[in-house]
Amino acid sequence: MLHAATPVSALTNLGTGGIAIWVLREAVPPVGLSIWALWLVLVHGTRLGLWAWSRDSHHAARRAAWLRGGVFLSGSVWGALCVFFFPADLLQQAILAFFIAGVSGAAVVGLAFDRRAALFFVWPALVPLMVRLWLQGSAMAHDMSVMAGIDLLYLSAAAQRGQRQFAQWLSWRNQAFQGIDQLAQQARGLERLARFNALLAQANQMGSTVNQPNALYEAVCHAAVTSGALKRAWIGRPDPTTGRFDILALAGAAGDWDGARISCRADDPAGTDPTGRAWRDDQAIFVAESPSGEPTHASSEPGRRYALGPFAALPVHAQDQVVAVLSVYFDEDEALDAGTREMLMNLVASIERGLQAIWQRHRIASLQKLYQALMSEGDVVLRARSAAEMLLKTCERLTEDTQFHAAWVARPDAQGHIEVIARAGSGAEQLDNLDINIHDENKSPLVIRVLSGEGTVYRNDLLGDPNLQPWFSSMARYAWHAALATAVRRGGAIWAVLVFVSPQRDAFDDQTIALCQRIAELLGHGLDELDVKERLRKLQREESHRARHDPLTHLPNRYALEQYLPTAMARARDQRWVLAVGMIDLDNFKPVNDTWGHDAGDRLLQELARRLHARVRETDFLARLGGDEFVVVIEQIDELRALHQLGEIFHRLHQAVESPIEIAPGTKVEINMTMGLALYPRDAEDSEALIRQADAAMYEAKLHKLDRPTWWQLRTPSAPPPAPGDGHDPGAQATQPGAS
């Protein structure tokens, strides 16, 4: 106000001074009036110069001192007129006193708001007038001096009273404006709370209408800005590898924040931002306007780039941990009051309830899909024909329409290297290059921990585990955010590890873990069932082999011969081949048993069976009927060349006895054999008759073993075949005591 009054005061003094010069032109020498006029112009010109110079000054006290000094000089000019150019005529003195008193009164009125400035004008102007009038010596001059003194006292009191009244008026005015401001602020606060209430109502509904957290974040930020509750809102989460915040949702204020750099790490200069501290300290941070008018968070990248006002950063929780930070900005300095802070806390609570609702829906859907996977695992176990098929089908089922997008089975090889034996899902191909060993010092991989006996192990935030840092890049590339590893037991021991991988953090709760363990248990039962079936099949094969093979020589036995011979005869009939059946009996086998014992006889039979089997063709069939009797079935014999072909085959068979056979260490015996031969279809039409004919031929050959031309003899068509059950039946020697 003092600054605003200076031009008016200067111009008024210049005008009044001009009038005074005109009135005193006859009483004061022209030179004196010219000097005083020049002095008047210089003083008020200086005042106007000070006024213009101090207009942009930010130092209020210094500016007031300069302006009051100008007022003092202005009063001193009038006082100088009385000292140096006081007129001698009493009437002129009275006129001058009138001018000075009037100017002083006007100054008091014009400077009523500043008592010191008013007195700085009145005293320099009236005191010289009083002294000069008193020094004139006349009674009239003395009276005028006294009147000037009374005027001085009156104006001094008026200046004091004027400032007091001005101060009181100013107080009333300020109170009125303050009341108006308070009412306006309350109105804005009520309007802001109404907007927040509307925003909260929308936020409470959003949790039931969206299915993804990021969609909820986008909807809340958009609603917060469009409702007018906030100037700008954004929700972010730090990248696990860099610590820099990724913006998940943003709304309000022009421009993008792709260049904004905010970190959650305390050792990063960008981590001093309130958003980073809210994440790091897990507490809401409110930043109001600073007294200087600059936001105290202006050091933050967004605040510096966009000159935003009051600011708040609030952590958002899900499953009892911080998952994001809500950062909001306001237009008004007073916006961040207690009510608004409470509303912001309620907004965060609404977001958290929405996240909980989304999580619950996802959890229910995931559990349903996991139950379906568990049920389908039973089908996999029942239908799989091998362990490899069962493991692969299990991994594929676990990644089809479930919360898992990768599943794999691994087990250590003989050197302890972890080998992936089945895999499926997104990113599972990276496991082909897996290079970990159960003997490594780094025991952080979940597979190694399970194989080391820790049971079921899971991580709901893989990228937040510093022990898994060597695999951060590959896990981040395929969005492997959570994993569970559990043992697959086979035969009661840990055989392999089944790993479930989810793209969602916090995917594994108690129910999910229990279902994953049930799937691993069912897989283990399926593998055990496969093992049981394989053992049964092995036993069946062994029993089938035992039922069809001689336990001593491991050659096919009579039962196998009875099954084989009709089929061979059918082939010969279809292909028009001749089929030969030879009954072989050893000569002088009984003395071997009598002389060296049955063990020696058994070794002889075993060695002979080995030699005979090595000399038959792949298309032929060799069997032991019992005792020292063998049967050979020769197929694919040309009828026109039958004897020639058989001669070659039997010559090769006889080589089996042409060298001595060792029956004990250092003891060898020479032995011969006799064979009777029957041909199909010449000698018989069925298998039993064909064997009897061959047996009869062998009997005939035995009778002439001293004078026979060959060791084998073809059945003579005119000789009657032996009757079934006589002493020469091939099965009769199977129960002889000398047989093994």
XYZ file of C-alpha atoms in Angstrom:
740
model
C 0.000 0.000 0.000
C 2.886 2.340 0.720
C 4.279 1.554 -2.714
C 0.893 2.214 -4.340
C 0.522 5.595 -2.504
C 3.936 6.939 -3.584
C 2.975 8.199 -7.101
C -0.147 9.973 -5.786
C 1.832 11.561 -2.919
C 4.616 12.743 -5.249
C 2.254 14.224 -7.799
C 0.164 15.896 -5.038
C 3.274 17.451 -3.508
C 4.454 18.671 -6.893
C 1.075 20.257 -7.578
C 0.805 21.848 -4.146
C 4.411 23.090 -4.416
C 3.613 24.753 -7.712
C 0.665 26.568 -6.137
C 2.877 27.638 -3.216
C 5.479 29.048 -5.650
C 2.776 31.011 -7.433
C 1.408 32.441 -4.218
C 4.884 33.362 -2.843
C 6.282 34.775 -6.079
C 6.061 38.348 -4.782
C 7.308 37.621 -1.236
C 10.310 35.383 -2.005
C 13.117 36.251 -4.395
C 12.805 34.432 -7.737
C 16.215 32.822 -7.326
C 15.184 31.294 -4.033
C 11.910 30.004 -5.424
C 13.735 28.511 -8.416
C 16.183 26.696 -6.142
C 13.334 25.421 -4.001
C 11.337 24.345 -7.085
C 14.367 22.455 -8.397
C 14.797 20.824 -5.013
C 11.100 19.862 -5.020
C 11.353 18.279 -8.452
C 14.551 16.370 -7.585
C 13.100 14.978 -4.365
C 9.850 13.744 -5.902
C 11.558 12.592 -9.049
C 13.815 10.513 -6.796
C 10.750 9.165 -5.019
C 9.188 8.122 -8.303
C 12.476 6.523 -9.331
C 12.628 4.555 -6.056
C 9.002 3.576 -6.572
C 9.697 2.225 -10.055
C 12.945 0.486 -8.972
C 11.412 -1.242 -5.976
C 8.311 -2.419 -7.817
C 9.807 -5.892 -8.591
C 11.769 -6.217 -5.365
C 11.112 -9.363 -3.273
C 12.518 -7.728 -0.094
C 9.481 -6.066 1.496
C 11.319 -4.549 4.491
C 14.023 -2.931 2.355
C 11.463 -1.552 -0.091
C 9.396 -0.047 2.774
C 12.529 1.641 4.206
C 13.347 3.262 0.866
C 9.766 4.441 0.370
C 9.560 5.892 3.910
C 12.858 7.664 3.259
C 11.277 9.285 0.212
C 8.344 10.455 2.362
C 10.823 11.970 4.845
C 12.598 13.867 2.019
C 9.226 15.102 0.784
C 8.420 16.581 4.224
C 11.930 17.992 4.504
C 11.410 19.981 1.293
C 8.563 21.911 2.931
C 10.618 22.360 6.090
C 13.515 23.719 3.975
C 11.160 26.301 2.484
C 10.574 27.646 6.009
C 14.277 27.601 6.877
C 15.780 29.138 3.758
C 12.992 30.984 1.938
C 10.652 32.111 4.719
C 8.788 35.331 3.662
C 9.057 38.469 5.802
C 5.445 39.566 5.391
C 3.193 38.254 8.136
C 0.364 37.553 5.675
C 2.696 35.586 3.421
C 3.916 33.657 6.479
C 0.322 32.803 7.372
C -0.342 31.627 3.807
C 2.838 29.464 3.898
C 1.814 28.032 7.279
C -1.602 27.233 5.785
C 0.008 25.407 2.852
C 2.340 23.373 5.055
C -0.427 22.494 7.522
C -2.729 21.462 4.664
C -0.077 19.334 2.968
C 0.752 17.704 6.329
C -2.910 16.918 6.961
C -3.262 15.440 3.485
C -0.163 13.312 4.108
C -1.640 12.001 7.378
C -4.874 11.142 5.614
C -3.116 9.518 2.667
C -0.715 7.554 4.886
C -3.160 6.596 7.618
C -2.262 2.909 7.133
C 1.425 3.629 7.962
C 1.942 5.798 11.058
C 5.714 6.007 10.661
C 5.478 7.199 7.052
C 2.917 9.883 8.052
C 5.116 11.148 10.909
C 8.169 11.066 8.604
C 6.358 13.749 6.531
C 4.649 15.796 9.260
C 7.558 16.369 11.632
C 10.164 17.516 9.021
C 7.538 19.871 7.557
C 5.949 21.401 10.724
C 8.872 21.574 13.176
C 10.907 24.045 11.010
C 7.704 26.095 10.536
C 7.126 26.256 14.325
C 10.713 27.312 15.017
C 10.791 29.944 12.302
C 7.460 31.471 13.424
C 8.607 31.549 17.022
C 11.811 33.287 16.030
C 9.874 36.144 14.340
C 9.286 37.714 17.800
C 5.801 39.093 17.165
C 2.791 38.049 19.170
C 0.975 36.947 15.989
C 3.951 34.845 14.935
C 4.088 33.255 18.392
C 0.398 32.417 18.192
C 0.858 30.895 14.751
C 3.840 28.881 16.094
C 1.712 27.560 18.939
C -1.062 26.693 16.490
C 1.460 24.845 14.301
C 2.611 22.887 17.363
C -0.968 22.025 18.271
C -1.495 20.933 14.643
C 1.658 18.816 14.876
C 0.384 17.076 18.010
C -3.047 16.617 16.509
C -1.693 15.152 13.281
C 0.610 12.855 15.262
C -2.360 11.585 17.268
C -4.424 11.306 14.097
C -1.694 9.268 12.456
C -1.606 6.923 15.472
C -5.376 6.610 15.529
C -5.562 6.212 11.726
C -3.156 3.299 11.718
C -5.015 1.642 14.594
C -8.344 2.038 12.779
C -6.768 0.814 9.563
C -5.358 -2.213 11.329
C -8.760 -2.959 12.840
C -10.438 -2.561 9.454
C -7.808 -4.753 7.869
C -8.370 -7.395 10.531
C -12.096 -7.332 9.855
C -11.434 -7.559 6.133
C -8.999 -10.441 6.538
C -11.406 -12.267 8.798
C -14.147 -11.779 6.248
C -11.937 -13.013 3.411
C -10.668 -15.843 5.580
C -14.218 -16.831 6.333
C -15.038 -16.697 2.644
C -11.909 -18.706 1.849
C -12.793 -21.227 4.523
C -16.295 -21.558 3.145
C -14.916 -21.915 -0.361
C -12.331 -24.404 0.857
C -14.995 -26.342 2.705
C -17.141 -26.305 -0.400
C -14.219 -27.558 -2.474
C -13.474 -30.160 0.174
C -17.092 -31.332 0.178
C -17.076 -31.433 -3.600
C -13.789 -33.338 -3.538
C -15.155 -35.807 -0.978
C -18.291 -36.234 -3.077
C -16.092 -37.051 -6.083
C -14.081 -39.472 -4.002
C -17.256 -41.133 -2.717
C -18.425 -41.572 -6.299
C -14.974 -42.908 -7.200
C -15.061 -45.353 -4.287
C -18.478 -46.582 -5.371
C -17.107 -47.241 -8.871
C -13.950 -48.862 -7.530
C -15.975 -51.209 -5.324
C -17.905 -52.389 -8.386
C -14.867 -52.759 -10.628
C -13.476 -55.686 -8.664
C -16.505 -57.767 -9.645
C -16.492 -56.797 -13.336
C -12.842 -57.216 -14.411
C -10.807 -60.395 -14.456
C -7.238 -59.136 -14.494
C -5.355 -56.913 -11.996
C -4.021 -54.610 -14.724
C -7.544 -54.079 -16.038
C -8.612 -53.092 -12.515
C -5.683 -50.664 -12.258
C -6.573 -49.066 -15.601
C -10.232 -48.699 -14.659
C -9.471 -47.130 -11.256
C -6.945 -44.623 -12.638
C -9.278 -43.629 -15.468
C -12.232 -43.204 -13.105
C -10.113 -41.201 -10.629
C -9.161 -38.649 -13.285
C -12.453 -38.459 -15.198
C -14.393 -37.970 -11.960
C -12.257 -34.911 -11.198
C -11.011 -36.339 -7.916
C -7.379 -36.403 -9.084
C -5.202 -34.565 -11.586
C -3.172 -37.633 -12.452
C -3.058 -41.209 -11.186
C -0.786 -44.085 -12.050
C -0.059 -47.534 -10.655
C 3.330 -49.196 -11.048
C 5.443 -52.105 -9.918
C 9.249 -52.338 -10.002
C 10.968 -54.679 -12.410
C 12.626 -57.448 -10.355
C 15.873 -57.270 -12.309
C 16.405 -53.500 -12.629
C 14.330 -52.161 -9.732
C 12.840 -49.501 -12.034
C 9.070 -49.044 -11.914
C 6.973 -50.350 -14.788
C 3.778 -48.345 -15.297
C 0.837 -50.755 -15.214
C -1.863 -48.079 -15.566
C -1.832 -44.297 -16.071
C -4.441 -41.586 -16.556
C -4.582 -37.773 -16.521
C -2.334 -34.817 -17.452
C -0.967 -34.419 -20.953
C 2.246 -36.122 -21.952
C 3.640 -39.561 -21.349
C 5.949 -40.813 -18.674
C 8.031 -43.195 -20.701
C 11.087 -41.209 -19.670
C 10.227 -41.116 -15.971
C 12.760 -43.089 -13.972
C 11.685 -44.228 -10.530
C 13.392 -47.011 -8.619
C 12.545 -49.024 -5.539
C 16.193 -49.478 -4.566
C 17.660 -47.336 -1.827
C 21.106 -47.341 -3.479
C 19.686 -45.900 -6.709
C 19.431 -42.054 -6.900
C 15.995 -42.545 -8.472
C 14.986 -44.517 -5.380
C 14.527 -41.352 -3.274
C 11.212 -40.676 -5.011
C 8.211 -41.095 -2.672
C 6.899 -43.880 -4.909
C 10.063 -45.916 -4.383
C 10.008 -45.232 -0.649
C 6.345 -46.266 -0.423
C 7.235 -49.629 -2.003
C 10.396 -50.062 0.017
C 8.978 -49.027 3.420
C 5.449 -50.397 2.835
C 3.762 -47.223 4.047
C 1.722 -44.393 2.565
C 3.644 -41.178 1.859
C 1.879 -37.816 1.524
C 3.761 -34.810 0.139
C 2.033 -31.419 0.570
C 2.941 -28.015 -0.944
C 6.077 -26.477 0.554
C 5.982 -22.919 2.096
C 8.003 -21.509 -0.793
C 5.352 -22.554 -3.251
C 7.452 -25.300 -4.864
C 6.288 -28.889 -4.347
C 8.612 -30.667 -1.964
C 8.627 -33.681 -4.269
C 9.896 -31.649 -7.226
C 13.114 -33.618 -7.074
C 11.212 -36.648 -8.305
C 11.327 -37.245 -12.032
C 7.554 -36.894 -12.688
C 7.234 -33.853 -10.426
C 10.168 -32.149 -12.122
C 8.921 -32.902 -15.631
C 5.298 -31.898 -15.185
C 5.293 -29.437 -12.234
C 2.581 -31.368 -10.453
C 1.105 -30.276 -7.131
C 0.511 -32.190 -3.892
C 1.327 -35.835 -4.205
C 0.679 -39.154 -2.467
C 2.133 -42.636 -2.929
C 0.292 -45.552 -1.356
C 1.313 -49.234 -1.416
C -1.245 -51.725 -2.732
C -1.314 -55.163 -1.108
C -2.409 -58.583 -2.279
C -1.936 -61.801 -0.350
C -0.248 -59.917 2.508
C 2.505 -58.362 0.416
C 3.038 -55.195 -1.613
C 2.245 -55.807 -5.290
C 2.054 -52.228 -6.637
C 2.093 -48.533 -5.680
C -0.714 -46.052 -6.384
C 0.690 -42.554 -7.072
C -1.742 -39.605 -7.272
C -1.422 -35.846 -7.895
C -3.725 -32.893 -7.091
C -4.337 -29.439 -8.548
C -5.055 -27.665 -5.250
C -2.575 -27.113 -2.442
C -5.127 -27.783 0.280
C -6.410 -30.944 -1.428
C -4.251 -33.255 0.653
C -6.158 -32.749 3.902
C -7.090 -35.374 6.487
C -10.360 -36.226 4.744
C -8.666 -36.716 1.401
C -5.980 -38.877 2.951
C -8.637 -41.085 4.480
C -10.387 -41.299 1.111
C -7.133 -42.302 -0.569
C -6.651 -45.037 2.009
C -10.220 -46.191 1.313
C -9.493 -46.142 -2.432
C -6.478 -48.397 -1.895
C -8.631 -50.666 0.272
C -11.162 -50.869 -2.583
C -8.396 -51.798 -5.022
C -7.150 -54.463 -2.627
C -10.670 -55.875 -2.236
C -10.957 -55.961 -6.024
C -7.630 -57.782 -6.270
C -8.814 -60.230 -3.638
C -12.042 -60.831 -5.582
C -10.093 -61.359 -8.813
C -7.710 -63.699 -7.001
C -10.597 -65.639 -5.505
C -12.242 -66.073 -8.902
C -8.959 -67.111 -10.473
C -8.278 -69.414 -7.553
C -11.657 -71.121 -7.850
C -11.256 -71.481 -11.617
C -7.687 -72.721 -11.186
C -8.711 -75.249 -8.564
C -11.517 -76.489 -10.787
C -9.107 -76.907 -13.670
C -6.608 -78.543 -11.378
C -9.265 -80.966 -10.144
C -10.035 -81.751 -13.763
C -6.330 -82.317 -14.382
C -6.234 -84.607 -11.362
C -9.194 -86.581 -12.705
C -7.688 -86.767 -16.171
C -4.416 -87.948 -14.622
C -6.262 -91.093 -13.590
C -7.152 -91.643 -17.231
C -3.517 -91.053 -18.213
C -2.351 -93.591 -15.639
C -4.844 -96.185 -16.828
C -4.213 -95.738 -20.540
C -0.447 -95.228 -20.642
C 1.472 -98.191 -22.001
C 4.901 -97.022 -20.860
C 6.503 -94.749 -18.276
C 7.681 -92.301 -20.966
C 4.157 -92.006 -22.365
C 2.692 -91.544 -18.881
C 5.156 -88.769 -17.986
C 4.693 -86.899 -21.280
C 0.893 -87.133 -21.167
C 0.923 -85.895 -17.563
C 2.962 -82.800 -18.497
C 0.711 -82.110 -21.481
C -2.488 -82.426 -19.429
C -1.095 -80.098 -16.751
C -0.496 -77.341 -19.309
C -3.847 -77.667 -21.109
C -6.334 -75.090 -19.809
C -4.848 -74.851 -16.301
C -3.063 -72.115 -14.355
C 0.247 -73.750 -15.311
C 1.853 -72.965 -18.629
C 4.795 -75.318 -18.188
C 5.348 -78.679 -16.486
C 8.316 -81.006 -16.537
C 9.769 -84.129 -14.935
C 13.464 -84.526 -14.163
C 15.697 -87.061 -12.470
C 19.451 -87.395 -11.934
C 21.538 -89.672 -14.116
C 24.377 -91.848 -12.862
C 26.707 -88.830 -12.621
C 24.130 -86.717 -10.733
C 23.325 -84.495 -13.726
C 19.685 -83.433 -13.756
C 18.084 -84.837 -16.882
C 14.683 -83.654 -18.090
C 12.818 -86.802 -19.164
C 9.456 -85.194 -20.010
C 8.317 -81.608 -20.589
C 5.490 -79.533 -22.037
C 4.314 -75.933 -22.116
C 5.631 -72.430 -22.752
C 9.385 -72.092 -22.414
C 9.873 -75.777 -21.652
C 12.320 -76.041 -24.553
C 14.867 -74.041 -22.556
C 15.152 -77.061 -20.262
C 17.015 -78.903 -23.028
C 20.036 -76.795 -22.067
C 19.568 -77.243 -18.323
C 22.964 -77.653 -16.682
C 22.670 -78.375 -12.976
C 23.984 -81.238 -10.906
C 22.727 -82.636 -7.651
C 26.285 -82.403 -6.331
C 26.631 -78.660 -7.082
C 27.261 -76.316 -4.165
C 24.329 -74.178 -5.276
C 21.368 -75.998 -3.748
C 18.842 -73.291 -4.610
C 17.195 -74.990 -7.645
C 13.918 -76.516 -6.499
C 14.653 -79.847 -8.186
C 17.863 -80.323 -6.222
C 16.155 -79.416 -2.959
C 13.463 -82.030 -3.534
C 16.015 -84.689 -4.476
C 17.951 -83.756 -1.335
C 14.964 -84.767 0.760
C 13.095 -81.480 1.415
C 9.811 -82.883 0.102
C 7.629 -80.340 -1.686
C 9.294 -76.963 -2.373
C 7.698 -73.923 -3.996
C 8.463 -70.288 -4.780
C 5.640 -67.811 -5.374
C 8.026 -65.150 -6.702
C 10.871 -66.737 -8.622
C 12.246 -63.410 -9.831
C 12.324 -62.128 -6.270
C 14.599 -64.934 -5.028
C 18.241 -63.745 -5.255
C 19.445 -67.368 -5.105
C 17.858 -67.990 -8.509
C 19.510 -64.970 -10.169
C 21.520 -67.090 -12.672
C 18.205 -68.075 -14.278
C 16.431 -64.669 -14.043
C 16.736 -63.788 -17.726
C 15.287 -67.054 -19.027
C 12.506 -67.121 -16.419
C 11.588 -63.503 -17.165
C 11.562 -64.210 -20.919
C 8.961 -66.962 -20.526
C 7.090 -65.354 -17.574
C 7.981 -68.096 -15.109
C 6.918 -66.263 -11.945
C 6.004 -69.126 -9.592
C 6.993 -72.785 -9.422
C 6.439 -75.866 -7.289
C 8.530 -79.032 -7.265
C 7.393 -82.233 -5.593
C 8.745 -85.754 -5.458
C 7.491 -88.594 -7.653
C 7.974 -91.823 -5.740
C 8.452 -95.120 -7.503
C 8.773 -98.261 -5.494
C 8.607 -96.274 -2.261
C 11.668 -94.091 -3.021
C 12.118 -90.704 -4.711
C 12.512 -91.527 -8.386
C 11.999 -88.146 -10.070
C 10.707 -84.588 -9.516
C 7.533 -83.137 -11.027
C 7.715 -79.346 -11.505
C 4.706 -77.052 -12.005
C 5.346 -73.537 -13.428
C 2.846 -70.661 -13.330
C 2.936 -67.210 -14.984
C 1.181 -65.760 -11.926
C 2.888 -64.756 -8.722
C 1.432 -66.319 -5.558
C -0.056 -69.160 -7.593
C 0.558 -71.780 -4.902
C -1.602 -71.770 -1.790
C -2.380 -74.673 0.535
C -5.095 -76.191 -1.652
C -3.102 -75.852 -4.857
C -0.049 -77.387 -3.192
C -2.146 -80.300 -1.916
C -3.580 -80.952 -5.399
C -0.137 -80.811 -6.989
C 1.104 -83.339 -4.448
C -1.897 -85.574 -5.210
C -1.063 -85.477 -8.927
C 2.544 -86.458 -8.159
C 1.311 -89.247 -5.889
C -1.074 -90.502 -8.567
C 1.746 -90.404 -11.107
C 3.905 -92.423 -8.725
C 1.096 -94.963 -8.237
C 0.746 -95.185 -12.010
C 4.456 -95.886 -12.372
C 4.227 -98.518 -9.636
C 1.265 -100.045 -11.447
C 3.290 -100.147 -14.659
C 6.089 -101.863 -12.764
C 3.633 -104.413 -11.340
C 2.216 -105.064 -14.797
C 5.710 -105.414 -16.211
C 6.620 -107.894 -13.475
C 3.439 -109.827 -14.208
C 4.193 -109.834 -17.910
C 7.711 -110.987 -17.157
C 6.388 -113.775 -14.951
C 3.909 -114.704 -17.640
C 6.670 -114.773 -20.208
C 8.799 -116.859 -17.886
C 5.937 -119.227 -17.152
C 5.050 -119.418 -20.813
C 8.685 -120.121 -21.643
C 8.899 -122.669 -18.838
C 5.725 -124.397 -20.024
C 7.069 -124.656 -23.585
C 10.745 -125.326 -22.919
C 12.788 -128.071 -21.402
C 14.374 -126.805 -18.154
C 17.617 -128.712 -18.728
C 18.448 -127.887 -22.336
C 16.129 -124.881 -22.774
C 14.916 -126.391 -26.014
C 11.189 -126.466 -26.808
C 9.433 -129.362 -25.090
C 6.678 -131.785 -26.104
C 3.948 -129.164 -25.406
C 5.667 -126.657 -27.675
C 6.081 -129.354 -30.329
C 2.382 -130.221 -30.177
C 1.520 -126.546 -30.737
C 4.109 -125.993 -33.440
C 3.688 -129.095 -35.591
C 0.064 -128.550 -36.783
C 0.945 -125.038 -37.830
C 4.041 -126.203 -39.695
C 1.996 -128.905 -41.442
C -0.569 -126.269 -42.491
C 2.214 -124.123 -43.953
C 3.617 -127.100 -45.851
C 0.178 -127.935 -47.208
C -0.456 -124.314 -48.291
C 2.980 -123.917 -49.894
C 3.144 -127.499 -51.221
C 6.339 -128.277 -49.406
C 7.347 -131.571 -47.870
C 7.692 -131.532 -44.073
C 10.016 -133.969 -42.300
C 9.849 -135.024 -38.655
C 12.937 -136.724 -37.250
C 12.955 -138.642 -33.941
C 16.503 -138.624 -32.504
C 17.694 -141.044 -29.817
C 21.217 -141.295 -28.386
C 23.078 -144.572 -28.618
C 24.518 -145.974 -25.363
C 23.388 -143.015 -23.245
C 22.445 -145.194 -20.263
C 26.060 -146.316 -19.552
C 27.043 -142.665 -19.223
C 24.527 -142.199 -16.429
C 25.483 -145.495 -14.836
C 29.219 -144.809 -14.969
C 29.570 -141.099 -14.287
C 26.230 -140.256 -12.746
C 23.199 -138.289 -13.797
C 25.013 -134.937 -13.549
C 27.405 -136.083 -16.225
C 24.467 -137.254 -18.303
C 22.803 -133.863 -17.895
C 25.924 -132.048 -19.043
C 26.114 -134.326 -22.072
C 22.497 -133.578 -22.983
C 23.042 -129.824 -22.537
C 26.122 -129.791 -24.749
C 24.461 -131.962 -27.383
C 21.388 -129.695 -27.400
C 23.642 -126.681 -27.893
C 25.477 -128.347 -30.807
C 22.285 -129.505 -32.492
C 20.628 -126.100 -32.128
C 23.659 -124.448 -33.688
C 23.366 -126.713 -36.767
C 19.666 -126.508 -37.586
C 18.388 -123.906 -40.009
C 16.421 -120.870 -38.847
C 13.345 -122.341 -40.483
C 13.707 -125.655 -38.617
C 12.437 -126.610 -35.172
C 14.350 -128.633 -32.533
C 12.708 -129.971 -29.349
C 13.545 -132.357 -26.515
C 10.832 -134.830 -25.684
C 12.537 -136.231 -22.597
C 15.425 -138.473 -21.579
C 17.785 -138.724 -24.531
C 15.096 -138.223 -27.182
C 14.960 -135.152 -29.449
C 12.689 -134.192 -32.325
C 13.672 -132.082 -35.300
C 11.081 -130.650 -37.719
C 12.434 -129.761 -41.161
C 10.339 -127.394 -43.286
C 10.505 -126.141 -46.873
C 11.613 -129.445 -48.455
C 11.200 -129.727 -52.188
C 9.364 -132.984 -52.966
C 11.529 -133.703 -56.021
C 14.770 -133.138 -54.131
C 13.667 -134.271 -50.684
C 16.286 -136.956 -50.029
C 19.121 -134.816 -51.326
C 18.126 -131.825 -49.188
C 17.566 -133.967 -46.122
C 20.907 -135.682 -46.588
C 22.725 -132.373 -46.495
C 20.794 -131.210 -43.429
C 21.314 -134.464 -41.528
C 24.999 -134.553 -42.396
C 25.350 -131.173 -40.755
C 23.346 -132.360 -37.712
C 25.533 -135.433 -37.275
C 28.551 -133.186 -36.848
C 27.203 -132.513 -33.342
C 28.396 -135.982 -32.202
C 31.476 -136.392 -34.317
C 33.686 -134.846 -31.633
C 33.843 -136.086 -28.006
C 31.713 -134.317 -25.430
C 33.217 -133.252 -22.078
C 31.046 -134.532 -19.247
C 33.447 -133.714 -16.404
C 36.758 -131.868 -16.050
C 39.242 -133.975 -18.023
C 36.597 -136.587 -18.995
C 35.174 -136.808 -22.498
C 32.953 -139.430 -24.083
C 32.093 -140.296 -27.643
C 28.477 -140.873 -28.427
C 26.334 -141.498 -31.476
C 22.706 -141.046 -32.280
C 19.951 -142.663 -34.303
C 17.127 -140.849 -36.076
C 13.907 -142.117 -37.569
C 12.269 -139.944 -40.211
C 8.643 -139.522 -41.327
C 7.415 -137.253 -44.121
C 4.269 -135.231 -44.436
C 2.003 -135.814 -46.240
C 3.451 -139.127 -47.407
C 3.482 -140.984 -44.065
C 0.685 -139.384 -42.046
C -1.986 -136.673 -42.196
C -1.936 -135.518 -38.571
C 0.782 -134.558 -36.135
C 0.416 -137.410 -33.648
C 0.515 -140.049 -36.370
C 3.476 -138.330 -37.943
C 5.418 -138.498 -34.665
C 4.538 -142.195 -34.232
C 5.763 -142.930 -37.732
C 9.055 -141.162 -37.003
C 9.378 -143.071 -33.735
C 8.796 -146.342 -35.533
C 11.442 -145.452 -38.075
C 13.872 -144.669 -35.274
C 13.103 -148.040 -33.662
C 13.825 -149.823 -36.912
C 17.088 -147.940 -37.253
C 18.060 -148.902 -33.714
C 17.655 -152.610 -34.626
C 20.163 -152.232 -37.447
C 22.607 -149.768 -35.943
C 25.547 -152.107 -36.589
C 24.868 -152.576 -40.291
C 22.881 -149.463 -41.261
C 24.261 -147.317 -44.067
C 23.351 -143.986 -42.392
C 22.596 -142.803 -38.878
C 19.076 -141.937 -39.940
C 16.351 -143.960 -41.574
C 13.207 -142.984 -43.437
C 9.986 -144.720 -42.437
C 9.330 -147.762 -44.581
C 5.778 -147.446 -45.904
C 5.102 -151.190 -45.613
C 6.060 -151.409 -41.923
C 3.125 -151.173 -39.542
C 3.326 -148.196 -37.210
C 3.603 -148.900 -33.477
C 0.399 -148.623 -31.568
C -0.068 -145.647 -29.276
C 1.154 -146.380 -25.765
C 3.542 -149.262 -26.530
C 7.054 -149.424 -25.157
C 8.420 -147.432 -28.016
C 6.243 -144.375 -27.613
C 8.366 -141.190 -27.665
C 6.921 -140.082 -24.383
C 7.796 -143.249 -22.541
C 11.386 -142.242 -21.762
C 10.371 -138.900 -20.287
C 9.807 -140.592 -16.956
C 12.816 -142.876 -16.936
C 15.020 -142.540 -13.851
C 18.056 -141.740 -15.935
C 16.529 -138.688 -17.520
C 17.237 -135.176 -16.302
